[in-house]
Amino acid sequence: MAGAIAGTVLSTLNQGIVEPYIEQAIALENQKSSMNGEMLNPLEFDNYRLWQKGGEIAAGTILGTSYGALFGIVFAYSRTSIPGSSEMKKALILAGIMLSVLFIVPGIKYPANPPAVGDPETINYRQSLYITYLAISGFSAIGLAFLFRKLGQRQAKKAIVPAIYAGIMLVAYFAMPPNPDAITTPMDLVISFRIASIFTISVFWGLLGVILGALWDKLRPHETAKVSA
Amino acid sequence: MVIMLTNTNDTNSRQITKDRTGVPKKAVAILIAVLAFGVFMVGFDQGEALGMSVPADGSGDAPGTNWSHEFYHDMRHAAGFPCH
């Protein structure tokens, strides 16, 4: 439920914050197409874009529910190892870690791009690169979370574990091939789009942490039975 | 599992709270399925899942059109998934 709410908020925010850049990039794409002799029906295209914007709202709810499911599993297993005086504080710390592992770190190697940047011919290759890098980041984090717990009360683990993660991702960064598509779209548009994307995705993870933490504090699902005798 | 016994004002009444750290395996399996389905559909599907369906955009295109790519297009870009 927390994920569905945060995801719907994400897609609503995107309509105002990210969409203007997507529209600009699509306008450039269409300009290119018309220079190549392709004709677009403006009315049909407007209806099509309206349909896609509706799709973005649905996508936000679905993606939010999916990330919320992952967040719930990870939180249930790790909450006793996360510092924090309340479940909400713990959930916010975990949300920050998951934002980094699943979005910020993969984005350093393969950043988000607006339309008009990616070549349709390379989509499968780019997807395989992204999934591989995401998997390296995600599975390293899971493995290191077990190590963090195994190291018990040792204070040094707070420096050692993030350092190992950084080392793994640094090796992966240099070992993995770059995005094969050259960027021909104006860089100010690309950078503005990336900043907007980082902002809304960060809001999403923050909101997910707040909602799940607040619900956990209220419902306390780890307490299975309260029996008055 | 942690069991806490708490004395209340009434000396004959005690509250027992069982604090469980385990997570039901069935719940985990369901949540992983939700995660895999949602991320694949929104982030990666290129017509594999719904390629046989007629597009819902009213375009009248033949089945096999990459419906989910088009429908989730804007979120794919905004959430950092590879797209074009």
Tab-separated table of C-alpha atoms in Angstrom:
chain	number	residue	atom	x	y	z
A	1	MET	CA	0.000	0.000	0.000
A	2	ALA	CA	2.874	2.370	0.898
A	3	GLY	CA	4.442	1.669	-2.517
A	4	ALA	CA	1.216	2.233	-4.439
A	5	ILE	CA	0.679	5.604	-2.725
A	6	ALA	CA	4.306	6.727	-3.154
A	7	GLY	CA	4.302	5.518	-6.793
A	8	THR	CA	1.120	7.416	-7.614
A	9	VAL	CA	2.600	10.554	-6.021
A	10	LEU	CA	5.774	9.975	-8.106
A	11	SER	CA	3.881	9.813	-11.394
A	12	THR	CA	1.790	12.865	-10.448
A	13	LEU	CA	4.969	14.802	-9.608
A	14	ASN	CA	6.519	13.660	-12.893
A	15	GLN	CA	3.620	15.224	-14.818
A	16	GLY	CA	4.744	18.654	-13.641
A	17	ILE	CA	8.510	18.217	-13.129
A	18	VAL	CA	9.830	15.655	-15.655
A	19	GLU	CA	7.208	15.840	-18.425
A	20	PRO	CA	8.247	19.312	-19.714
A	21	TYR	CA	11.698	17.886	-20.566
A	22	ILE	CA	10.206	14.750	-22.131
A	23	GLU	CA	7.953	16.983	-24.271
A	24	GLN	CA	10.948	19.077	-25.391
A	25	ALA	CA	12.907	15.948	-26.327
A	26	ILE	CA	9.942	14.483	-28.230
A	27	ALA	CA	9.533	17.790	-30.111
A	28	LEU	CA	13.187	17.490	-31.197
A	29	GLU	CA	12.571	13.880	-32.251
A	30	ASN	CA	9.561	14.942	-34.318
A	31	GLN	CA	11.569	17.760	-35.871
A	32	LYS	CA	14.153	15.206	-36.999
A	33	SER	CA	11.433	12.897	-38.346
A	34	SER	CA	9.821	15.672	-40.394
A	35	MET	CA	13.222	16.630	-41.827
A	36	ASN	CA	13.484	12.991	-42.960
A	37	GLY	CA	10.137	13.333	-44.721
A	38	GLU	CA	7.941	11.539	-42.131
A	39	MET	CA	4.530	13.183	-41.687
A	40	LEU	CA	2.742	13.320	-38.309
A	41	ASN	CA	-0.931	14.072	-37.761
A	42	PRO	CA	-0.790	16.652	-34.905
A	43	LEU	CA	-4.241	15.770	-33.509
A	44	GLU	CA	-3.534	12.037	-33.535
A	45	PHE	CA	-0.156	12.649	-31.986
A	46	ASP	CA	-1.630	14.808	-29.192
A	47	ASN	CA	-4.133	12.042	-28.377
A	48	TYR	CA	-1.319	9.512	-28.401
A	49	ARG	CA	0.747	11.610	-25.975
A	50	LEU	CA	-2.290	11.979	-23.704
A	51	TRP	CA	-2.581	8.168	-23.683
A	52	GLN	CA	1.112	7.863	-22.796
A	53	LYS	CA	0.769	10.362	-19.939
A	54	GLY	CA	-2.089	8.250	-18.571
A	55	GLY	CA	0.230	5.271	-18.904
A	56	GLU	CA	2.767	7.077	-16.761
A	57	ILE	CA	0.256	7.348	-13.905
A	58	ALA	CA	-0.486	3.607	-14.149
A	59	ALA	CA	3.235	2.873	-14.391
A	60	GLY	CA	3.921	4.891	-11.218
A	61	THR	CA	1.359	2.895	-9.247
A	62	ILE	CA	2.658	-0.457	-10.579
A	63	LEU	CA	6.338	0.408	-10.131
A	64	GLY	CA	5.659	1.885	-6.681
A	65	THR	CA	3.834	-1.292	-5.616
A	66	SER	CA	6.756	-3.388	-6.904
A	67	TYR	CA	9.458	-1.365	-5.161
A	68	GLY	CA	7.208	-1.227	-2.087
A	69	ALA	CA	7.092	-5.055	-2.088
A	70	LEU	CA	10.900	-5.221	-2.210
A	71	PHE	CA	11.190	-2.529	0.446
A	72	GLY	CA	8.794	-4.434	2.719
A	73	ILE	CA	10.802	-7.668	2.425
A	74	VAL	CA	14.157	-5.959	3.044
A	75	PHE	CA	12.780	-3.919	5.946
A	76	ALA	CA	11.204	-6.958	7.616
A	77	TYR	CA	14.520	-8.828	7.494
A	78	SER	CA	16.835	-5.942	8.360
A	79	ARG	CA	14.967	-3.632	10.754
A	80	THR	CA	16.651	-5.072	13.844
A	81	SER	CA	20.101	-4.238	12.368
A	82	ILE	CA	19.247	-0.672	11.309
A	83	PRO	CA	19.918	2.108	13.837
A	84	GLY	CA	17.031	4.423	14.749
A	85	SER	CA	14.731	5.155	17.665
A	86	SER	CA	11.541	4.521	15.678
A	87	GLU	CA	10.499	2.302	12.776
A	88	MET	CA	10.017	5.425	10.640
A	89	LYS	CA	13.607	6.554	11.196
A	90	LYS	CA	14.841	3.047	10.378
A	91	ALA	CA	12.659	2.936	7.237
A	92	LEU	CA	14.018	6.312	6.098
A	93	ILE	CA	17.615	5.103	6.491
A	94	LEU	CA	16.817	1.952	4.498
A	95	ALA	CA	15.006	4.018	1.829
A	96	GLY	CA	18.155	6.135	1.416
A	97	ILE	CA	20.301	3.008	1.033
A	98	MET	CA	17.900	1.471	-1.521
A	99	LEU	CA	17.663	4.729	-3.477
A	100	SER	CA	21.461	4.687	-3.751
A	101	VAL	CA	21.790	0.982	-4.603
A	102	LEU	CA	18.919	0.797	-7.107
A	103	PHE	CA	18.976	4.243	-8.734
A	104	ILE	CA	21.863	6.597	-7.908
A	105	VAL	CA	24.754	4.128	-8.282
A	106	PRO	CA	23.448	2.452	-11.488
A	107	GLY	CA	22.721	5.978	-12.766
A	108	ILE	CA	26.368	7.021	-12.384
A	109	LYS	CA	27.297	4.461	-15.068
A	110	TYR	CA	24.065	4.422	-17.088
A	111	PRO	CA	22.211	7.684	-16.307
A	112	ALA	CA	18.562	8.356	-17.150
A	113	ASN	CA	18.091	9.921	-20.566
A	114	PRO	CA	15.153	11.751	-22.145
A	115	PRO	CA	13.590	10.554	-25.410
A	116	ALA	CA	15.671	11.306	-28.544
A	117	VAL	CA	18.872	10.017	-26.925
A	118	GLY	CA	18.543	6.220	-27.156
A	119	ASP	CA	18.819	4.352	-30.459
A	120	PRO	CA	15.965	1.794	-30.930
A	121	GLU	CA	18.484	-0.587	-32.528
A	122	THR	CA	20.536	-0.840	-29.320
A	123	ILE	CA	17.681	-1.167	-26.813
A	124	ASN	CA	18.240	-4.877	-26.024
A	125	TYR	CA	21.983	-4.369	-25.570
A	126	ARG	CA	21.444	-1.311	-23.343
A	127	GLN	CA	18.866	-3.202	-21.279
A	128	SER	CA	21.284	-6.099	-20.729
A	129	LEU	CA	24.021	-3.673	-19.611
A	130	TYR	CA	21.659	-1.900	-17.229
A	131	ILE	CA	20.266	-5.129	-15.735
A	132	THR	CA	23.798	-6.502	-15.225
A	133	TYR	CA	24.987	-3.349	-13.476
A	134	LEU	CA	21.798	-3.148	-11.394
A	135	ALA	CA	22.196	-6.822	-10.408
A	136	ILE	CA	25.844	-6.289	-9.389
A	137	SER	CA	24.790	-3.334	-7.239
A	138	GLY	CA	21.735	-5.068	-5.723
A	139	PHE	CA	23.268	-8.475	-5.004
A	140	SER	CA	26.468	-6.896	-3.616
A	141	ALA	CA	24.328	-4.864	-1.231
A	142	ILE	CA	22.408	-7.991	-0.120
A	143	GLY	CA	25.610	-9.954	0.451
A	144	LEU	CA	27.172	-7.079	2.354
A	145	ALA	CA	24.039	-6.683	4.493
A	146	PHE	CA	24.563	-10.277	5.708
A	147	LEU	CA	28.229	-9.477	6.361
A	148	PHE	CA	27.209	-6.334	8.284
A	149	ARG	CA	24.985	-8.424	10.551
A	150	LYS	CA	27.642	-11.137	10.963
A	151	LEU	CA	30.227	-8.602	12.142
A	152	GLY	CA	28.093	-8.042	15.254
A	153	GLN	CA	29.009	-5.103	17.488
A	154	ARG	CA	32.291	-4.196	15.742
A	155	GLN	CA	32.220	-0.440	15.046
A	156	ALA	CA	34.661	-0.779	12.128
A	157	LYS	CA	31.954	-2.497	10.071
A	158	LYS	CA	30.289	0.894	9.478
A	159	ALA	CA	33.327	1.904	7.411
A	160	ILE	CA	34.419	-1.505	6.071
A	161	VAL	CA	31.094	-2.611	4.552
A	162	PRO	CA	30.410	0.603	2.547
A	163	ALA	CA	34.070	0.598	1.446
A	164	ILE	CA	33.744	-2.961	0.074
A	165	TYR	CA	30.560	-1.942	-1.779
A	166	ALA	CA	32.299	1.116	-3.247
A	167	GLY	CA	35.230	-1.075	-4.323
A	168	ILE	CA	32.955	-3.600	-6.067
A	169	MET	CA	31.032	-0.858	-7.894
A	170	LEU	CA	34.230	0.914	-8.902
A	171	VAL	CA	35.558	-2.289	-10.504
A	172	ALA	CA	32.185	-2.837	-12.223
A	173	TYR	CA	32.174	0.785	-13.422
A	174	PHE	CA	35.455	0.357	-15.269
A	175	ALA	CA	34.817	-3.244	-16.368
A	176	MET	CA	31.375	-2.652	-17.930
A	177	PRO	CA	31.096	-1.211	-21.451
A	178	PRO	CA	29.732	2.332	-21.821
A	179	ASN	CA	26.310	3.233	-23.212
A	180	PRO	CA	26.814	2.717	-26.974
A	181	ASP	CA	24.608	5.658	-28.042
A	182	ALA	CA	26.211	9.027	-28.648
A	183	ILE	CA	24.219	11.940	-27.195
A	184	THR	CA	23.245	14.362	-29.947
A	185	THR	CA	20.448	16.056	-27.966
A	186	PRO	CA	21.468	19.403	-26.339
A	187	MET	CA	23.259	18.627	-23.060
A	188	ASP	CA	21.402	21.296	-21.052
A	189	LEU	CA	18.150	19.463	-21.816
A	190	VAL	CA	19.685	16.077	-20.916
A	191	ILE	CA	21.154	17.366	-17.629
A	192	SER	CA	17.970	19.211	-16.637
A	193	PHE	CA	16.007	16.006	-17.312
A	194	ARG	CA	18.414	13.969	-15.167
A	195	ILE	CA	18.193	16.425	-12.249
A	196	ALA	CA	14.376	16.375	-12.435
A	197	SER	CA	14.402	12.570	-12.556
A	198	ILE	CA	16.757	12.267	-9.536
A	199	PHE	CA	14.553	14.706	-7.608
A	200	THR	CA	11.248	12.880	-8.171
A	201	ILE	CA	12.720	9.398	-7.618
A	202	SER	CA	14.314	10.638	-4.367
A	203	VAL	CA	10.951	12.028	-3.241
A	204	PHE	CA	9.418	8.628	-4.074
A	205	TRP	CA	11.889	6.652	-1.923
A	206	GLY	CA	11.612	9.195	0.915
A	207	LEU	CA	7.835	8.987	0.849
A	208	LEU	CA	7.943	5.194	0.689
A	209	GLY	CA	10.114	5.185	3.835
A	210	VAL	CA	7.854	7.611	5.677
A	211	ILE	CA	4.623	5.761	4.825
A	212	LEU	CA	5.936	2.250	5.481
A	213	GLY	CA	7.685	3.382	8.680
A	214	ALA	CA	4.567	5.148	9.958
A	215	LEU	CA	2.407	2.098	9.183
A	216	TRP	CA	4.936	-0.204	10.859
A	217	ASP	CA	5.033	2.033	13.947
A	218	LYS	CA	1.234	1.993	14.108
A	219	LEU	CA	0.495	-1.647	13.246
A	220	ARG	CA	3.664	-3.291	14.653
A	221	PRO	CA	3.345	-6.427	12.478
A	222	HIS	CA	6.405	-8.016	14.119
A	223	GLU	CA	4.394	-8.358	17.334
A	224	THR	CA	2.367	-11.438	16.590
A	225	ALA	CA	0.319	-11.707	19.756
A	226	LYS	CA	-0.810	-9.580	22.621
A	227	VAL	CA	-2.484	-11.681	25.249
A	228	SER	CA	-3.917	-10.260	28.417
A	229	ALA	CA	-3.945	-12.800	31.222
B	1	MET	CA	11.551	-14.527	18.978
B	2	VAL	CA	11.392	-12.224	21.994
B	3	ILE	CA	8.687	-12.570	24.622
B	4	MET	CA	8.076	-9.585	26.861
B	5	LEU	CA	6.039	-9.834	30.048
B	6	THR	CA	4.641	-6.528	31.210
B	7	ASN	CA	2.983	-5.934	34.580
B	8	THR	CA	-0.017	-3.639	34.396
B	9	ASN	CA	-1.616	-1.713	37.293
B	10	ASP	CA	-3.739	-4.719	38.074
B	11	THR	CA	-1.358	-7.182	39.747
B	12	ASN	CA	-3.385	-10.128	38.437
B	13	SER	CA	-3.106	-9.008	34.822
B	14	ARG	CA	-0.046	-9.360	32.598
B	15	GLN	CA	0.388	-8.561	28.907
B	16	ILE	CA	2.446	-10.944	26.804
B	17	THR	CA	3.957	-9.617	23.570
B	18	LYS	CA	5.727	-11.970	21.209
B	19	ASP	CA	8.222	-10.099	19.024
B	20	ARG	CA	8.822	-12.165	15.899
B	21	THR	CA	11.870	-11.534	13.707
B	22	GLY	CA	11.061	-14.215	11.106
B	23	VAL	CA	9.149	-13.359	7.922
B	24	PRO	CA	6.512	-15.758	6.475
B	25	LYS	CA	8.002	-17.457	3.392
B	26	LYS	CA	4.677	-17.351	1.516
B	27	ALA	CA	4.483	-13.571	1.952
B	28	VAL	CA	8.056	-13.191	0.695
B	29	ALA	CA	7.307	-15.345	-2.381
B	30	ILE	CA	4.200	-13.271	-3.211
B	31	LEU	CA	6.073	-9.969	-2.753
B	32	ILE	CA	8.967	-11.146	-4.958
B	33	ALA	CA	6.441	-12.124	-7.667
B	34	VAL	CA	4.850	-8.638	-7.409
B	35	LEU	CA	8.313	-7.059	-7.680
B	36	ALA	CA	9.396	-9.127	-10.687
B	37	PHE	CA	6.127	-8.613	-12.583
B	38	GLY	CA	5.937	-4.855	-11.962
B	39	VAL	CA	9.563	-4.033	-12.704
B	40	PHE	CA	9.558	-6.197	-15.848
B	41	MET	CA	6.325	-4.717	-17.204
B	42	VAL	CA	7.139	-1.085	-16.475
B	43	GLY	CA	10.892	-1.172	-17.001
B	44	PHE	CA	11.899	-3.833	-19.496
B	45	ASP	CA	9.118	-5.516	-21.495
B	46	GLN	CA	9.642	-5.026	-25.224
B	47	GLY	CA	6.505	-6.812	-26.331
B	48	GLU	CA	7.322	-10.222	-24.813
B	49	ALA	CA	4.495	-10.157	-22.244
B	50	LEU	CA	1.678	-8.465	-24.119
B	51	GLY	CA	2.967	-8.729	-27.663
B	52	MET	CA	0.075	-10.910	-28.726
B	53	SER	CA	-2.559	-8.439	-27.534
B	54	VAL	CA	-4.080	-5.715	-29.638
B	55	PRO	CA	-2.728	-2.282	-28.618
B	56	ALA	CA	-5.017	-0.408	-26.227
B	57	ASP	CA	-4.110	2.987	-27.653
B	58	GLY	CA	-6.793	2.743	-30.305
B	59	SER	CA	-4.187	2.830	-33.060
B	60	GLY	CA	-5.570	-0.306	-34.645
B	61	ASP	CA	-2.066	-1.703	-34.971
B	62	ALA	CA	-1.720	-5.433	-35.385
B	63	PRO	CA	-0.990	-7.726	-32.432
B	64	GLY	CA	2.721	-7.911	-31.827
B	65	THR	CA	3.039	-4.171	-31.346
B	66	ASN	CA	5.181	-3.232	-28.380
B	67	TRP	CA	2.243	-2.121	-26.253
B	68	SER	CA	3.818	-1.922	-22.810
B	69	HIS	CA	6.864	-0.045	-24.111
B	70	GLU	CA	4.568	2.638	-25.501
B	71	PHE	CA	2.187	2.743	-22.535
B	72	TYR	CA	4.886	2.935	-19.841
B	73	HIS	CA	7.234	4.999	-22.063
B	74	ASP	CA	7.379	8.206	-20.016
B	75	MET	CA	7.952	6.419	-16.688
B	76	ARG	CA	10.718	4.307	-18.246
B	77	HIS	CA	12.600	7.483	-19.068
B	78	ALA	CA	11.800	9.193	-15.759
B	79	ALA	CA	12.795	6.175	-13.624
B	80	GLY	CA	16.100	5.649	-15.438
B	81	PHE	CA	15.291	2.494	-17.414
B	82	PRO	CA	16.835	2.213	-20.894
B	83	CYS	CA	14.385	3.449	-23.533
B	84	HIS	CA	14.329	5.320	-26.826
